[in-house]
Amino acid sequence: MAGDLDLIFGQAANSAGSPVEIVFGDDGGDGPGEAVELLAAGSITGLRAPILLRSAVRARAAGQITGLRLVASVGYDVNVTRPVASTVPQRWQDAVRRSVPVRERYQAALPLQTAVRQHWQDTSALGTAVLARYEAAAILSAAVRQVWQEAARVSSPGVRQGFQEALPLRHAVAQHWQDAARRSMSRVQRFQEALPLRRVIAQHWQEGLRVSAVVADGMGIALARSRTWRNHYQEAWVPPPGVSTPAQPPQPDPCYVPEVPVHLVFDALADHGVPAHLVFICDGHSTPEPGATVIVPVRRTYIVANNITLHRVDTGAELSAHSFSMSLDHQSWTWSWSASLHHDASAHLGRDGQGDPAELEVVVNGVPFRLRLERTVKDRRFLPQVRWSVSGKGKASILGAPYAPALSFSLAVPRTAQQLAADVLTVNGVSMGWALDWQIVDWLVPAGAWALQGTYIDAINDIATAAGGYVQPHPTDPVLRVLPRYPAASWAWGGITPDFEIPGAAAEVVGTEYVDRPGYNRVFLGGVSAGVFGPFSRAGTAGNVLAPQVTHALITHADVHRARGIAELSDTGRQGHVTLRMQVLPETGVIVPGQFVRHVGDQTVMGIVRSTSIEWSRPTLRQTLSIETHA
């Protein structure tokens, strides 16, 4: 082509230096823009230039270029929307209305009264048919004649014999109350069969007398009674002047009554984020007493405004999530979690200032949890949108591998079990900042009775296991909760007050697994090098079904011997593992393992929570509980 080409640029040249890269079609955005329109005027001779069309923009060029070479490589996508080339107006024309068939189809029918009167008229009585139906059957045999024939009247002597009072026999009365001698004759007389009275049978089956009754009155032609049905659908009328107070439904107790000016009193230090986050907590409601059962009321509909937020603790940066899940069971000592984050969270997924995994706080319907971010993966399954798939564990994961080293723990002086566990969470006698919530039995351990090599959490788990306990994390604080696996023996759960009572309308039973274990009622258990050793039997049983022997270095006292024995014999017999799926209600919050739940549905079950999992995919939030029950 000959001539000159004018290129008009919509932005100023960058300051990156020479040579200058000219990119056609880049508007700097991530999403699709307008259609591309390339305008050129003049003729170009020997013009070659590579053009990369990234997104739809409008490009204009103005000026004069001499000796410009342009090579254009254009990709043609056939999978695009094509403009409408033509229209067919006759296809959508209005049809012509035909009203004659409609009028003929819905015309009123003429009533025929003659057929109605004949249908309900009084019938004439036919005596012949009635007599023929009830006439006496012909006698075919002697047996039939004896059963159905009219019996001959029995004379008065026969009647007197059947119904007269018997003469008392004194010797018969004396035989009735004295030690009777065996006499065959009295037995025959006492148990002889009575003679049938044919007259009674004949009277029972005799023909009844006809009684006339006026049936025609009940089957006569009914009179039509008009009813005004349009009153139900009449238009509403304006009420007369007056005052009518509507019924006010019961309202929830407000947190506080605002007064101007409002004074804000903070009970916690401000975080490091800019801007600062203000978290308001309602203290106006009375909290349930410790040990009281939280009863979820039965409602027609349970409506919860689900809200889950994630943010970094060190910077306060909020992470926008598409989905979130976390789980915990009684055999775990920390939470496991995963989430799908928006691509804007990429700048906040690094480690903290000390090089440790970032600590996040997630708030699930008002219940906070502290978690650690350990793994980040770019998720390309939702292209062109890019998401981040992140996961990690709870705050207590710092006490286990790979973050904590493997150490050697031993006991040089006598200590209680709780003191021994507290010594584990120290470095050279200085506390690491972690505390214990000890809820199992405490006992004395002699010097030299226990030694172990492992991480901090390995040592805590070993101490708790000796008494039939397990370790659970605190939701937010650096505290380890040491709980009994069976707070009470499973055969005594009928007298336990549950923590929550949930109706069938609020929770769905999604599955029940029946587990059959041997019905052990006796076990031998004790220490290794020191302590006590002996049998433990279930009260009220013969103690004849022996469980496998249990030994542990820390079973050094009668209290821990009994606590471990209850745990071993409670996990026996027939069990039912019920799985409940429910909302995170304001009354319950997140129900964690170790709490007792009574579910009142088609069948009322009561047991202890063994695992909890939370699934959130905007806007649905559900928690799934696995409950161990015993028959």
XYZ file of C-alpha atoms in Angstrom:
631
model
C 0.000 0.000 0.000
C 1.174 3.548 -0.772
C 0.563 6.654 1.241
C 0.879 7.813 4.813
C -0.707 6.392 8.020
C -1.816 8.585 10.930
C -1.605 6.904 14.381
C -3.547 8.554 17.235
C -2.549 7.417 20.785
C -5.007 7.651 23.718
C -2.301 7.799 26.443
C 1.027 9.521 26.937
C 4.252 7.647 26.257
C 5.810 5.817 29.181
C 9.154 6.759 30.652
C 10.766 3.388 30.308
C 13.204 4.645 27.665
C 13.902 3.528 24.126
C 12.877 1.561 22.256
C 9.184 2.302 22.962
C 6.809 -0.696 22.826
C 3.482 0.056 21.153
C 0.739 -2.305 22.391
C -2.572 -2.155 20.559
C -5.710 -3.139 22.464
C -4.445 -3.074 26.125
C -6.735 -1.068 28.411
C -5.076 -2.255 31.644
C -8.207 -4.038 32.919
C -8.870 -7.658 33.840
C -12.317 -8.011 32.347
C -13.552 -7.764 28.764
C -14.023 -4.238 27.316
C -15.697 -2.816 24.221
C -15.362 -4.110 20.669
C -12.059 -3.415 18.885
C -12.215 -0.877 16.090
C -9.015 -0.136 14.171
C -9.187 2.931 11.854
C -6.498 3.722 9.257
C -6.374 6.334 6.496
C -3.895 6.541 3.667
C -1.656 3.970 2.096
C 1.270 2.147 3.682
C 4.059 0.667 1.580
C 5.813 -2.336 3.002
C 4.325 -1.857 6.469
C 5.024 -4.692 8.909
C 4.432 -4.734 12.660
C 3.508 -7.490 15.218
C 0.188 -6.729 16.949
C -0.930 -8.593 20.081
C -4.686 -8.149 20.648
C -5.245 -8.769 24.352
C -8.610 -7.156 25.096
C -11.235 -5.105 23.305
C -10.335 -1.386 23.137
C -10.657 1.438 20.650
C -7.271 2.498 19.101
C -6.691 5.623 17.043
C -3.457 6.795 15.421
C -2.580 10.214 13.959
C 0.656 11.355 12.375
C 2.947 10.448 9.528
C 5.299 7.498 9.554
C 7.821 6.959 6.743
C 9.208 3.535 6.158
C 6.975 1.903 8.718
C 6.679 -1.873 8.511
C 3.697 -3.680 10.010
C 3.016 -7.409 10.362
C -0.445 -8.102 11.789
C -1.325 -11.497 13.211
C -5.010 -11.680 14.046
C -6.700 -14.621 15.775
C -10.228 -15.202 14.562
C -12.628 -16.623 17.157
C -15.713 -18.163 15.614
C -17.304 -18.758 19.003
C -18.643 -15.220 19.361
C -22.020 -13.625 19.170
C -23.010 -12.653 15.617
C -25.197 -9.657 14.867
C -28.691 -10.198 13.637
C -28.634 -10.046 9.836
C -32.337 -10.044 9.149
C -35.706 -10.266 10.835
C -38.895 -12.052 9.900
C -41.785 -9.751 10.804
C -44.504 -12.186 9.674
C -43.459 -14.778 12.264
C -44.709 -12.703 15.188
C -47.928 -11.309 13.755
C -51.041 -11.303 15.954
C -53.599 -14.043 15.428
C -57.230 -13.202 14.587
C -59.606 -13.770 17.483
C -62.488 -16.223 17.021
C -65.269 -15.666 19.520
C -68.100 -17.904 18.197
C -66.737 -21.300 19.456
C -66.144 -19.833 22.874
C -69.746 -18.667 23.298
C -71.182 -21.979 22.167
C -68.898 -23.988 24.450
C -69.864 -22.218 27.656
C -73.631 -21.790 27.215
C -75.889 -22.817 30.088
C -77.561 -26.229 29.863
C -81.353 -26.618 30.170
C -82.428 -28.421 33.362
C -84.520 -31.582 32.888
C -86.819 -31.986 35.844
C -88.652 -35.113 34.648
C -85.576 -37.335 35.011
C -84.967 -36.048 38.501
C -88.525 -36.755 39.690
C -88.474 -40.281 38.277
C -85.129 -40.979 39.927
C -86.366 -40.096 43.415
C -90.004 -41.183 43.198
C -91.467 -43.554 45.776
C -91.233 -47.201 44.819
C -94.253 -49.448 45.015
C -93.966 -52.335 47.423
C -93.921 -55.797 45.808
C -94.996 -58.323 48.334
C -94.406 -61.299 46.073
C -90.662 -60.683 45.789
C -90.290 -60.375 49.534
C -92.234 -63.543 50.218
C -90.242 -65.503 47.682
C -86.934 -64.348 49.205
C -87.795 -65.444 52.739
C -89.820 -68.586 52.055
C -88.813 -71.765 53.826
C -86.269 -73.871 51.994
C -87.150 -77.339 50.878
C -86.031 -80.078 53.235
C -83.320 -82.184 51.566
C -82.169 -84.478 54.311
C -82.931 -85.445 57.850
C -79.957 -83.446 59.164
C -81.184 -80.286 57.481
C -84.700 -80.769 58.771
C -83.487 -81.034 62.322
C -81.466 -77.765 62.134
C -83.752 -75.430 60.155
C -87.231 -76.876 60.594
C -89.647 -75.320 63.024
C -89.271 -77.140 66.288
C -92.296 -78.715 67.928
C -93.348 -77.089 71.092
C -92.276 -78.973 74.199
C -94.889 -79.568 76.761
C -94.827 -77.869 80.142
C -93.213 -80.816 81.986
C -90.246 -80.504 79.661
C -89.946 -76.768 80.324
C -90.109 -77.244 84.076
C -87.312 -79.768 83.945
C -85.028 -77.330 82.057
C -85.546 -74.233 84.183
C -86.733 -75.430 87.549
C -84.587 -74.988 90.608
C -82.628 -78.052 91.510
C -83.265 -79.696 94.845
C -80.253 -79.272 97.158
C -78.492 -82.516 98.024
C -76.853 -82.323 101.366
C -74.408 -85.067 100.717
C -73.307 -83.273 97.497
C -72.574 -80.071 99.446
C -70.593 -81.968 101.990
C -68.518 -83.635 99.284
C -67.789 -80.241 97.676
C -65.957 -78.820 100.689
C -64.469 -81.933 102.256
C -61.549 -83.869 100.918
C -63.387 -85.703 98.242
C -62.795 -89.332 97.515
C -62.346 -90.180 93.880
C -65.689 -91.247 92.465
C -66.166 -91.612 88.781
C -69.927 -91.152 89.004
C -69.727 -87.595 90.405
C -67.355 -86.583 87.617
C -69.734 -87.880 84.993
C -72.642 -86.013 86.491
C -70.677 -82.773 86.924
C -69.261 -82.598 83.371
C -72.096 -84.128 81.404
C -73.287 -82.280 78.302
C -76.556 -80.376 78.559
C -79.458 -81.354 76.345
C -80.102 -78.856 73.529
C -83.454 -77.128 73.633
C -84.761 -76.998 70.103
C -87.448 -74.522 71.036
C -84.867 -71.856 71.807
C -83.152 -72.417 68.451
C -86.453 -72.190 66.615
C -87.343 -68.922 68.328
C -83.936 -67.401 67.488
C -84.354 -68.037 63.742
C -88.051 -67.351 63.322
C -89.224 -64.861 60.730
C -89.578 -61.299 61.968
C -92.746 -59.262 61.587
C -92.714 -56.500 59.029
C -92.733 -53.004 60.470
C -93.682 -50.251 58.072
C -91.589 -47.100 57.918
C -91.837 -43.980 55.803
C -88.640 -44.052 53.777
C -89.947 -41.862 50.946
C -89.760 -38.719 53.084
C -85.988 -39.042 53.489
C -85.409 -39.599 49.765
C -87.646 -36.824 48.462
C -86.569 -34.000 46.174
C -84.479 -31.495 48.077
C -85.352 -27.834 48.053
C -82.732 -25.522 46.609
C -81.329 -23.080 49.151
C -79.411 -20.145 47.724
C -76.206 -19.049 49.427
C -74.358 -15.814 48.819
C -70.838 -16.948 47.998
C -69.755 -13.559 46.724
C -69.627 -12.228 50.287
C -66.355 -14.138 50.733
C -64.740 -12.380 47.793
C -66.285 -8.924 48.139
C -64.144 -5.826 48.067
C -62.830 -4.588 51.394
C -64.480 -1.564 52.920
C -62.930 1.271 54.818
C -63.372 0.817 58.581
C -65.365 3.479 60.414
C -63.572 6.125 62.440
C -62.015 4.800 65.599
C -58.803 3.539 67.205
C -57.767 -0.090 66.884
C -54.537 -1.191 68.547
C -52.858 -4.007 66.571
C -51.433 -6.973 68.434
C -47.720 -6.563 69.039
C -45.648 -9.754 68.683
C -43.102 -10.418 71.426
C -39.808 -8.692 70.689
C -36.372 -9.883 71.839
C -34.793 -8.112 74.755
C -32.545 -5.388 73.309
C -28.871 -5.289 74.150
C -29.059 -1.678 75.306
C -31.220 1.413 74.989
C -29.178 4.047 73.137
C -28.939 7.471 74.687
C -27.319 10.504 73.140
C -24.473 11.136 73.704
C -23.198 7.522 73.694
C -20.157 6.647 75.803
C -17.991 3.824 74.434
C -16.070 1.791 77.026
C -13.468 -0.601 75.582
C -12.347 -3.670 77.523
C -9.571 -4.801 75.141
C -6.571 -3.189 73.508
C -6.821 -1.939 69.949
C -5.337 -4.096 67.190
C -2.569 -2.976 64.853
C -4.782 -2.618 61.796
C -5.537 0.643 60.041
C -8.404 1.362 60.124
C -9.101 -0.152 63.553
C -11.823 -2.804 63.934
C -14.455 -2.202 66.621
C -16.159 -5.400 67.869
C -19.329 -4.801 69.900
C -20.534 -7.590 72.188
C -24.043 -7.698 73.635
C -23.886 -7.948 77.428
C -27.539 -7.085 78.046
C -28.748 -10.695 78.068
C -28.383 -12.996 81.010
C -26.012 -15.886 80.420
C -27.167 -19.392 81.334
C -25.961 -20.779 84.606
C -23.021 -23.201 84.451
C -24.263 -26.759 84.103
C -27.718 -25.710 82.884
C -29.109 -27.221 79.686
C -29.403 -24.911 76.698
C -32.798 -25.808 75.187
C -33.339 -24.863 71.559
C -37.030 -23.954 71.158
C -39.208 -25.606 68.515
C -39.956 -23.175 65.707
C -41.627 -23.455 62.332
C -38.622 -21.809 60.646
C -35.075 -21.171 61.860
C -33.611 -18.085 60.183
C -29.944 -17.245 60.805
C -27.964 -14.444 59.144
C -24.727 -16.356 58.537
C -21.530 -14.324 58.641
C -17.930 -15.546 58.432
C -14.973 -13.163 58.400
C -11.215 -13.815 58.196
C -8.422 -11.363 58.930
C -4.761 -11.420 59.850
C -4.018 -10.813 63.514
C -0.710 -8.968 62.953
C -1.870 -6.529 60.250
C -5.662 -6.619 60.569
C -6.022 -7.161 56.790
C -9.357 -8.750 55.948
C -9.374 -11.759 53.610
C -12.426 -12.169 51.393
C -13.452 -15.835 51.258
C -15.694 -17.728 48.853
C -15.923 -20.856 51.048
C -14.579 -22.072 54.393
C -14.449 -25.366 56.325
C -12.915 -26.570 59.585
C -13.106 -29.780 61.643
C -12.087 -31.178 65.031
C -12.530 -34.575 66.735
C -11.669 -36.052 70.128
C -8.564 -37.767 68.761
C -7.187 -34.460 67.422
C -5.662 -31.740 69.570
C -6.101 -28.842 67.130
C -8.416 -27.671 64.357
C -7.862 -28.431 60.660
C -9.217 -25.882 58.194
C -9.268 -24.843 54.534
C -10.705 -21.924 52.567
C -11.021 -20.518 49.059
C -9.967 -16.852 48.991
C -10.430 -14.051 46.498
C -7.439 -13.292 44.264
C -7.017 -9.924 46.008
C -5.791 -11.823 49.118
C -2.474 -12.689 47.439
C -0.731 -9.726 49.088
C -1.687 -10.934 52.601
C -0.765 -14.627 52.448
C 2.878 -14.336 53.476
C 4.443 -15.146 56.828
C 4.631 -12.753 59.758
C 7.558 -10.526 60.662
C 9.395 -13.356 62.483
C 9.081 -15.803 59.599
C 6.390 -17.939 61.262
C 3.083 -18.917 59.644
C 0.616 -16.045 59.781
C -2.035 -16.210 62.501
C -5.599 -15.640 61.312
C -8.799 -15.041 63.234
C -12.023 -16.404 61.808
C -15.376 -15.424 63.322
C -18.185 -17.938 62.655
C -21.551 -16.323 63.456
C -19.945 -14.404 66.301
C -17.738 -17.283 67.610
C -14.006 -16.478 67.137
C -11.255 -18.998 66.407
C -7.483 -18.519 66.010
C -5.861 -20.435 63.147
C -2.449 -20.636 61.456
C -1.957 -20.286 57.697
C 0.372 -23.072 56.509
C -0.310 -23.794 52.843
C -1.270 -21.593 49.874
C -1.990 -22.806 46.326
C -3.141 -20.782 43.326
C -6.441 -22.284 42.208
C -6.958 -21.999 38.447
C -10.156 -24.017 38.254
C -12.268 -20.863 37.980
C -10.445 -19.183 35.082
C -10.435 -16.418 34.016
C -10.900 -15.713 37.725
C -7.992 -16.823 39.914
C -8.552 -17.912 43.493
C -6.264 -18.936 46.336
C -6.759 -22.293 48.051
C -5.366 -22.016 51.589
C -5.315 -24.422 54.539
C -3.694 -24.938 57.897
C -4.267 -25.950 61.508
C -5.229 -24.323 64.756
C -3.109 -22.163 67.013
C -1.928 -25.175 69.042
C -0.111 -26.650 66.019
C 3.033 -24.827 67.170
C 3.376 -27.453 69.937
C 3.743 -30.369 67.525
C 5.859 -31.408 64.573
C 7.302 -29.895 62.439
C 7.386 -26.674 64.483
C 8.356 -28.170 67.871
C 11.566 -30.185 68.327
C 11.705 -33.729 69.704
C 12.858 -33.589 73.343
C 13.427 -36.025 76.196
C 11.071 -35.666 79.154
C 11.571 -37.365 82.525
C 10.582 -37.020 86.179
C 13.366 -36.456 88.710
C 11.221 -35.555 91.754
C 7.696 -36.583 92.743
C 5.084 -34.422 91.029
C 1.368 -34.541 90.447
C 0.149 -35.259 86.940
C -1.031 -31.663 86.462
C 2.331 -30.302 87.636
C 4.122 -32.721 85.339
C 2.083 -31.491 82.348
C 2.804 -27.862 83.297
C 6.554 -28.618 83.421
C 6.357 -29.922 79.854
C 5.226 -26.505 78.631
C 8.390 -24.783 79.893
C 11.863 -24.166 78.493
C 14.592 -24.271 81.149
C 11.941 -23.714 83.795
C 10.431 -20.679 82.030
C 6.847 -20.916 80.798
C 6.284 -20.905 77.046
C 3.088 -18.886 77.469
C 0.739 -21.870 77.320
C -1.611 -22.854 80.166
C -3.688 -25.936 81.031
C -7.414 -26.290 81.676
C -7.203 -29.505 83.728
C -10.582 -31.300 83.943
C -9.489 -34.872 84.676
C -8.425 -36.531 87.925
C -5.073 -35.486 89.413
C -2.743 -37.945 91.135
C 0.804 -38.237 92.495
C 3.567 -39.650 90.303
C 6.735 -40.877 92.061
C 10.201 -39.880 90.869
C 11.627 -41.887 87.986
C 8.308 -43.484 87.056
C 7.887 -41.738 83.677
C 10.071 -40.828 80.719
C 9.217 -39.981 77.111
C 10.868 -38.637 73.962
C 8.815 -36.475 71.582
C 7.308 -33.021 71.083
C 5.454 -30.982 73.679
C 2.043 -32.168 72.539
C 3.233 -35.797 72.533
C 4.079 -35.532 76.224
C 0.758 -33.825 77.109
C -1.225 -36.462 75.205
C 0.649 -39.285 76.963
C -0.114 -37.857 80.407
C -3.796 -37.375 79.586
C -4.124 -40.865 78.079
C -2.971 -42.475 81.330
C -6.218 -41.365 83.011
C -8.450 -42.008 79.996
C -8.407 -38.382 78.862
C -7.672 -36.425 75.687
C -6.522 -32.923 74.708
C -8.603 -30.220 72.999
C -7.652 -26.649 72.035
C -9.114 -23.413 73.340
C -10.825 -21.457 70.510
C -8.608 -18.371 70.780
C -6.293 -18.446 73.836
C -3.005 -20.392 74.289
C -4.716 -22.931 76.552
C -4.901 -26.731 76.278
C -8.076 -28.316 77.659
C -7.466 -31.769 79.190
C -10.850 -33.540 79.204
C -12.006 -37.017 80.304
C -13.000 -39.265 77.430
C -15.962 -40.438 79.526
C -16.981 -37.809 82.134
C -19.272 -40.501 83.537
C -19.553 -44.213 82.878
C -21.574 -44.929 79.746
C -24.019 -47.117 81.679
C -24.859 -44.110 83.923
C -25.592 -41.580 81.164
C -29.287 -41.682 81.969
C -28.683 -39.367 84.937
C -26.470 -36.823 83.126
C -27.774 -33.325 82.428
C -26.984 -32.594 78.758
C -25.367 -29.354 77.666
C -27.796 -28.904 74.746
C -31.299 -30.166 73.966
C -31.996 -29.898 70.244
C -35.436 -30.636 68.737
C -35.864 -32.599 65.542
C -37.037 -29.451 63.751
C -33.639 -27.774 64.291
C -31.321 -30.682 63.422
C -31.409 -33.348 60.750
C -30.243 -36.922 61.365
C -28.186 -37.649 58.260
C -26.902 -41.064 59.313
C -26.585 -43.621 62.084
C -23.775 -46.161 62.358
C -24.277 -49.092 64.715
C -21.084 -50.354 66.348
C -21.008 -53.634 68.260
C -18.118 -54.164 70.663
C -17.596 -56.952 73.203
C -19.458 -56.404 76.438
C -16.403 -56.332 78.722
C -17.121 -55.912 82.430
C -13.665 -56.534 83.942
C -10.133 -55.371 83.091
C -6.673 -55.683 84.650
C -4.623 -52.481 84.518
C -1.717 -50.828 86.282
C 1.735 -49.226 86.086
C 4.962 -50.521 84.562
C 7.838 -50.073 86.970
C 5.950 -48.498 89.854
C 2.409 -47.867 90.960
C -0.642 -50.082 91.348
C -1.845 -53.093 89.409
C -5.088 -55.003 89.735
C -8.561 -55.681 88.362
C -11.318 -53.160 87.811
C -14.875 -54.530 87.499
C -18.140 -52.898 86.569
C -20.442 -52.703 89.568
C -23.536 -54.875 89.399
C -22.011 -57.411 86.993
C -20.380 -60.781 87.480
C -17.084 -59.496 86.056
C -16.768 -62.585 83.897
C -15.949 -60.952 80.509
C -12.306 -59.913 80.696
C -10.960 -57.059 78.523
C -7.344 -56.954 77.272
C -4.824 -55.913 79.899
C -3.854 -52.214 80.039
C -0.507 -50.896 81.306
C 0.876 -47.346 81.468
C 3.839 -45.907 83.305
C 1.714 -43.184 84.904
C -0.926 -45.482 86.493
C 0.638 -45.043 89.903
C -2.372 -44.276 92.093
C -5.825 -45.688 92.867
C -7.532 -42.559 91.450
C -5.977 -42.865 88.008
C -6.508 -46.648 88.176
C -10.249 -46.097 88.592
C -10.455 -43.302 85.958
C -8.718 -45.432 83.323
C -10.865 -48.445 84.222
C -14.088 -46.451 83.663
C -12.793 -45.306 80.273
C -11.898 -48.838 79.190
C -15.195 -50.464 80.230
C -17.352 -47.589 78.939
C -16.210 -48.084 75.350
C -17.916 -51.491 75.121
C -21.208 -53.052 74.138
C -23.656 -51.840 71.508
C -23.213 -48.236 70.409
C -24.862 -45.911 67.923
C -22.891 -43.123 66.259
C -25.519 -40.566 65.210
C -24.620 -37.812 62.723
C -26.572 -34.536 63.085
C -26.524 -31.639 60.617
C -27.791 -28.275 61.804
C -27.296 -24.528 61.606
C -24.949 -22.536 63.807
C -27.759 -21.107 65.914
C -27.340 -18.162 68.298
C -28.461 -20.412 71.188
C -25.802 -23.068 70.550
C -22.954 -21.491 68.593
C -20.379 -24.054 67.475
C -20.843 -27.281 69.476
C -17.394 -28.778 70.128
C -16.367 -32.347 71.110
C -16.834 -33.290 74.745
C -20.311 -31.761 75.169
C -23.456 -33.822 75.795
C -26.382 -33.391 73.394
C -29.946 -34.705 73.637
C -31.743 -34.868 70.271
C -35.537 -35.031 70.521
C -36.803 -36.308 67.159
C -38.555 -39.455 66.001
C -36.392 -41.164 68.606
C -34.818 -39.352 71.550
C -31.075 -40.018 71.755
C -28.526 -38.641 74.195
C -24.782 -38.890 73.842
C -21.443 -37.122 73.776
C -20.095 -35.198 70.777
C -17.018 -36.869 69.288
C -16.379 -34.709 66.198
C -17.463 -31.355 64.773
C -17.129 -30.062 61.222
C -18.197 -26.698 59.781
C -18.975 -26.139 56.094
C -19.645 -22.677 54.702
C -20.332 -21.879 51.073
C -21.931 -18.502 50.762
C -24.660 -18.148 51.994
C -25.157 -21.662 53.497
C -23.484 -22.523 56.815
C -23.929 -25.897 58.504
C -22.217 -27.760 61.344
C -22.135 -31.570 61.405
C -21.885 -33.387 64.746
C -20.967 -37.027 65.375
C -22.560 -38.189 68.635
C -21.670 -41.398 70.468
C -24.681 -43.031 72.127
C -25.046 -46.219 74.158
C -28.054 -48.508 74.345
